[in-house]
PDB file of C-alpha atoms in Angstrom:
ATOM      1  CA  MET K   1     -27.492  -0.185 -13.217  1.00 41.00           C
ATOM      2  CA  ARG K   2     -29.019  -0.352  -9.745  1.00 36.00           C
ATOM      3  CA  SER K   3     -27.900  -3.969  -9.228  1.00 38.00           C
ATOM      4  CA  THR K   4     -24.350  -3.104 -10.337  1.00 36.00           C
ATOM      5  CA  LEU K   5     -24.265  -0.168  -7.907  1.00 33.00           C
ATOM      6  CA  MET K   6     -25.670  -2.346  -5.108  1.00 33.00           C
ATOM      7  CA  ARG K   7     -23.135  -5.115  -5.850  1.00 35.00           C
ATOM      8  CA  SER K   8     -20.295  -2.584  -5.893  1.00 36.00           C
ATOM      9  CA  THR K   9     -21.445  -1.126  -2.584  1.00 32.00           C
ATOM     10  CA  LEU K  10     -21.728  -4.582  -0.994  1.00 33.00           C
ATOM     11  CA  VAL K  11     -18.259  -5.594  -2.212  1.00 34.00           C
ATOM     12  CA  THR K  12     -16.784  -2.365  -0.823  1.00 33.00           C
ATOM     13  CA  VAL K  13     -18.560  -2.769   2.535  1.00 32.00           C
ATOM     14  CA  ALA K  14     -17.488  -6.424   2.759  1.00 34.00           C
ATOM     15  CA  ALA K  15     -13.880  -5.483   2.019  1.00 36.00           C
ATOM     16  CA  VAL K  16     -13.929  -2.773   4.699  1.00 33.00           C
ATOM     17  CA  PHE K  17     -15.295  -5.213   7.286  1.00 29.00           C
ATOM     18  CA  ALA K  18     -12.772  -7.881   6.280  1.00 35.00           C
ATOM     19  CA  VAL K  19      -9.872  -5.468   6.701  1.00 36.00           C
ATOM     20  CA  GLY K  20     -11.234  -4.155   9.997  1.00 37.00           C
ATOM     21  CA  ALA K  21     -11.909  -7.611  11.381  1.00 37.00           C
ATOM     22  CA  GLY K  22      -8.422  -8.777  10.541  1.00 41.00           C
ATOM     23  CA  GLY K  23      -6.814  -5.719  12.108  1.00 39.00           C
ATOM     24  CA  LEU K  24      -4.580  -5.340   9.070  1.00 39.00           C
ATOM     25  CA  VAL K  25      -3.852  -1.623   9.187  1.00 42.00           C
ATOM     26  CA  THR K  26      -5.303   0.861  11.623  1.00 40.00           C
ATOM     27  CA  ALA K  27      -5.767   4.108   9.757  1.00 43.00           C
ATOM     28  CA  GLY K  28      -8.529   6.665   9.668  1.00 40.00           C
ATOM     29  CA  PRO K  29     -10.479   7.649   6.583  1.00 39.00           C
ATOM     30  CA  ALA K  30      -8.184  10.624   6.030  1.00 41.00           C
ATOM     31  CA  VAL K  31      -5.301   8.298   5.178  1.00 43.00           C
ATOM     32  CA  ALA K  32      -7.139   5.542   3.372  1.00 44.00           C
ATOM     33  CA  ALA K  33      -7.167   5.512  -0.407  1.00 43.00           C
ATOM     34  CA  PRO K  34     -10.466   4.701  -2.064  1.00 44.00           C
ATOM     35  CA  THR K  35     -10.931   1.124  -3.185  1.00 43.00           C
ATOM     36  CA  ALA K  36     -10.771   0.931  -6.958  1.00 44.00           C
ATOM     37  CA  THR K  37     -12.980  -1.532  -8.772  1.00 40.00           C
ATOM     38  CA  ALA K  38     -12.653  -3.145 -12.154  1.00 41.00           C
ATOM     39  CA  ALA K  39     -15.549  -4.515 -14.186  1.00 40.00           C
ATOM     40  CA  VAL K  40     -15.083  -7.858 -15.943  1.00 41.00           C
ATOM     41  CA  ALA K  41     -16.911  -9.324 -18.926  1.00 45.00           C
ATOM     42  CA  ASP K  42     -19.863 -10.676 -16.945  1.00 44.00           C
ATOM     43  CA  GLU K  43     -20.359  -7.257 -15.317  1.00 47.00           C
ATOM     44  CA  SER K  44     -19.419  -8.529 -11.858  1.00 48.00           C
ATOM     45  CA  VAL K  45     -17.260  -6.211  -9.793  1.00 45.00           C
ATOM     46  CA  VAL K  46     -13.865  -7.335  -8.534  1.00 43.00           C
ATOM     47  CA  PRO K  47     -12.203  -5.221  -5.823  1.00 47.00           C
ATOM     48  CA  LEU K  48      -8.627  -4.087  -6.360  1.00 58.00           C
ATOM     49  CA  GLU K  49      -7.025  -3.337  -2.989  1.00 84.00           C
ATOM     50  CA  VAL K  50      -5.235   0.018  -2.940  1.00 93.00           C
ATOM     51  CA  VAL K  51      -3.309   1.029   0.177  1.00 94.00           C
ATOM     52  CA  ASN K  52      -1.534   4.362  -0.321  1.00 95.00           C
ATOM     53  CA  LEU K  53      -0.905   4.972   3.405  1.00 94.00           C
ATOM     54  CA  GLY K  54      -1.839   8.626   3.068  1.00 94.00           C
ATOM     55  CA  LEU K  55       0.444   9.281   0.100  1.00 94.00           C
ATOM     56  CA  THR K  56      -0.745  11.522  -2.696  1.00 94.00           C
ATOM     57  CA  THR K  57      -0.900  10.056  -6.179  1.00 94.00           C
ATOM     58  CA  ASP K  58       2.390  11.774  -7.078  1.00 93.00           C
ATOM     59  CA  GLU K  59       4.098  10.478  -3.922  1.00 93.00           C
ATOM     60  CA  ALA K  60       2.823   6.960  -4.651  1.00 94.00           C
ATOM     61  CA  LYS K  61       4.216   7.271  -8.196  1.00 94.00           C
ATOM     62  CA  HIS K  62       7.621   8.019  -6.645  1.00 92.00           C
ATOM     63  CA  VAL K  63       7.327   4.807  -4.642  1.00 93.00           C
ATOM     64  CA  GLN K  64       6.308   2.814  -7.730  1.00 94.00           C
ATOM     65  CA  CYS K  65       9.273   4.148  -9.713  1.00 93.00           C
ATOM     66  CA  TRP K  66      11.627   3.162  -6.893  1.00 91.00           C
ATOM     67  CA  LEU K  67      10.004  -0.275  -6.717  1.00 94.00           C
ATOM     68  CA  ARG K  68      10.311  -0.661 -10.500  1.00 95.00           C
ATOM     69  CA  ASP K  69      13.970   0.379 -10.515  1.00 93.00           C
ATOM     70  CA  HIS K  70      15.008  -1.767  -7.540  1.00 92.00           C
ATOM     71  CA  TRP K  71      12.438  -4.427  -6.597  1.00 94.00           C
ATOM     72  CA  GLY K  72      10.895  -5.909  -9.740  1.00 93.00           C
ATOM     73  CA  TYR K  73       7.658  -3.944  -9.904  1.00 95.00           C
ATOM     74  CA  THR K  74       6.309  -4.228 -13.454  1.00 95.00           C
ATOM     75  CA  GLY K  75       2.873  -2.658 -13.093  1.00 95.00           C
ATOM     76  CA  ALA K  76       1.621   0.749 -14.134  1.00 95.00           C
ATOM     77  CA  ILE K  77       3.093   3.901 -12.603  1.00 95.00           C
ATOM     78  CA  ASP K  78      -0.370   5.167 -11.709  1.00 96.00           C
ATOM     79  CA  GLY K  79      -0.031   6.339  -8.103  1.00 95.00           C
ATOM     80  CA  LEU K  80      -2.223   3.526  -6.784  1.00 96.00           C
ATOM     81  CA  LEU K  81      -0.281   1.208  -4.485  1.00 96.00           C
ATOM     82  CA  GLY K  82      -2.087  -2.037  -5.177  1.00 96.00           C
ATOM     83  CA  THR K  83      -1.202  -5.671  -4.708  1.00 96.00           C
ATOM     84  CA  GLU K  84       1.683  -5.745  -7.196  1.00 96.00           C
ATOM     85  CA  SER K  85       3.254  -2.603  -5.714  1.00 96.00           C
ATOM     86  CA  TRP K  86       3.058  -4.122  -2.245  1.00 96.00           C
ATOM     87  CA  LYS K  87       4.515  -7.447  -3.409  1.00 96.00           C
ATOM     88  CA  ALA K  88       7.565  -5.548  -4.662  1.00 96.00           C
ATOM     89  CA  PHE K  89       7.690  -3.604  -1.386  1.00 95.00           C
ATOM     90  CA  GLN K  90       7.485  -6.855   0.578  1.00 97.00           C
ATOM     91  CA  ARG K  91      10.491  -8.188  -1.370  1.00 97.00           C
ATOM     92  CA  ASN K  92      12.463  -5.156  -0.143  1.00 96.00           C
ATOM     93  CA  LEU K  93      11.168  -5.540   3.395  1.00 97.00           C
ATOM     94  CA  ALA K  94      12.054  -9.266   3.418  1.00 97.00           C
ATOM     95  CA  ALA K  95      15.573  -8.585   2.142  1.00 97.00           C
ATOM     96  CA  HIS K  96      16.381  -5.766   4.549  1.00 97.00           C
ATOM     97  CA  TRP K  97      13.861  -5.142   7.323  1.00 96.00           C
ATOM     98  CA  GLY K  98      12.820  -8.461   8.828  1.00 96.00           C
ATOM     99  CA  TYR K  99       9.599  -9.130   6.955  1.00 97.00           C
ATOM    100  CA  THR K 100       8.919 -12.869   7.219  1.00 97.00           C
ATOM    101  CA  GLY K 101       5.405 -13.134   5.852  1.00 96.00           C
ATOM    102  CA  PRO K 102       4.310 -14.241   2.406  1.00 97.00           C
ATOM    103  CA  ILE K 103       4.991 -12.046  -0.626  1.00 96.00           C
ATOM    104  CA  ASP K 104       1.283 -11.618  -1.274  1.00 96.00           C
ATOM    105  CA  GLY K 105       0.757  -7.866  -1.524  1.00 95.00           C
ATOM    106  CA  ILE K 106      -1.479  -7.797   1.543  1.00 94.00           C
ATOM    107  CA  VAL K 107      -0.610  -4.885   3.827  1.00 95.00           C
ATOM    108  CA  GLY K 108      -0.867  -6.498   7.234  1.00 95.00           C
ATOM    109  CA  SER K 109       0.799  -5.753  10.534  1.00 96.00           C
ATOM    110  CA  GLY K 110       3.929  -7.702   9.541  1.00 97.00           C
ATOM    111  CA  THR K 111       4.354  -5.555   6.443  1.00 97.00           C
ATOM    112  CA  ILE K 112       3.848  -2.359   8.452  1.00 97.00           C
ATOM    113  CA  SER K 113       6.255  -3.487  11.218  1.00 97.00           C
ATOM    114  CA  ALA K 114       9.008  -4.186   8.673  1.00 97.00           C
ATOM    115  CA  LEU K 115       8.249  -0.863   6.975  1.00 96.00           C
ATOM    116  CA  GLN K 116       8.566   0.873  10.348  1.00 97.00           C
ATOM    117  CA  ARG K 117      12.002  -0.716  10.877  1.00 97.00           C
ATOM    118  CA  GLY K 118      13.144   0.611   7.497  1.00 96.00           C
ATOM    119  CA  LEU K 119      11.699   4.042   8.211  1.00 95.00           C
ATOM    120  CA  GLN K 120      13.395   4.039  11.625  1.00 96.00           C
ATOM    121  CA  ALA K 121      16.769   3.377   9.993  1.00 95.00           C
ATOM    122  CA  ASN K 122      16.387   5.796   7.092  1.00 92.00           C
ATOM    123  CA  GLU K 123      13.666   8.385   7.623  1.00 92.00           C
ATOM    124  CA  GLY K 124      13.837   9.430  11.276  1.00 91.00           C
ATOM    125  CA  TYR K 125      10.851   7.382  12.384  1.00 95.00           C
ATOM    126  CA  THR K 126      10.847   7.350  16.198  1.00 96.00           C
ATOM    127  CA  GLY K 127       7.536   5.675  16.907  1.00 96.00           C
ATOM    128  CA  PRO K 128       6.977   2.111  18.059  1.00 96.00           C
ATOM    129  CA  ILE K 129       7.455  -0.935  15.844  1.00 97.00           C
ATOM    130  CA  ASP K 130       3.857  -2.009  16.370  1.00 97.00           C
ATOM    131  CA  GLY K 131       2.501  -2.828  12.908  1.00 97.00           C
ATOM    132  CA  ILE K 132       0.056   0.072  13.043  1.00 97.00           C
ATOM    133  CA  ALA K 133       0.242   2.764  10.358  1.00 96.00           C
ATOM    134  CA  GLY K 134      -0.258   5.692  12.717  1.00 96.00           C
ATOM    135  CA  PRO K 135       0.568   9.364  12.141  1.00 96.00           C
ATOM    136  CA  GLU K 136       4.336   8.981  12.726  1.00 96.00           C
ATOM    137  CA  THR K 137       4.539   6.070  10.285  1.00 96.00           C
ATOM    138  CA  LEU K 138       2.560   8.004   7.677  1.00 96.00           C
ATOM    139  CA  ALA K 139       4.782  11.086   8.049  1.00 95.00           C
ATOM    140  CA  ALA K 140       7.921   8.964   7.647  1.00 95.00           C
ATOM    141  CA  ILE K 141       6.625   7.191   4.518  1.00 94.00           C
ATOM    142  CA  LYS K 142       5.851  10.619   3.023  1.00 93.00           C
ATOM    143  CA  ARG K 143       9.447  11.702   3.706  1.00 91.00           C
ATOM    144  CA  ALA K 144      10.719   8.565   2.034  1.00 90.00           C
ATOM    145  CA  ALA K 145       8.452   8.972  -1.003  1.00 89.00           C
ATOM    146  CA  ASP K 146       9.577  12.576  -1.454  1.00 86.00           C
ATOM    147  CA  GLY K 147      13.192  11.373  -1.619  1.00 83.00           C
ATOM    148  CA  TRP K 148      12.650   8.699  -4.282  1.00 76.00           C
ATOM    149  CA  THR K 149      13.073   9.501  -7.959  1.00 69.00           C
ATOM    150  CA  TYR K 150      10.020  10.192 -10.030  1.00 68.00           C
ATOM    151  CA  CYS K 151       9.950   8.466 -13.439  1.00 77.00           C
TER     152      CYS K 151
END
């Protein structure tokens, strides 16, 4: 039990440092969703990246329903915006908002910049297109999520 807890803690700490070192998304702990973990047969722990950008579980479910209905998301409607949710979102951002990166589900500055362009056009976002998920970006994504249909 202790080794599993230690391994889980080390994986979580390593993931936090990897995200911070890469400058992927600048957000405080108040807007970060906890990292979910899934155990596999050999009892090792595999991190599942969840980036809810400050959305509640219900708001994130709204986003997942919209992604399912329009952008090919086939995962669970569980309110956890993981890799598959973000791949679907990146397909939307590539089609409409200038995202040019890989469809990999990684929420980097390119994903956030394209999201900011979409939020600027549709949700009254007036902040900079800087790839940083700051307070104005988070408020605009909440407005968008509230407007999307819940399953």
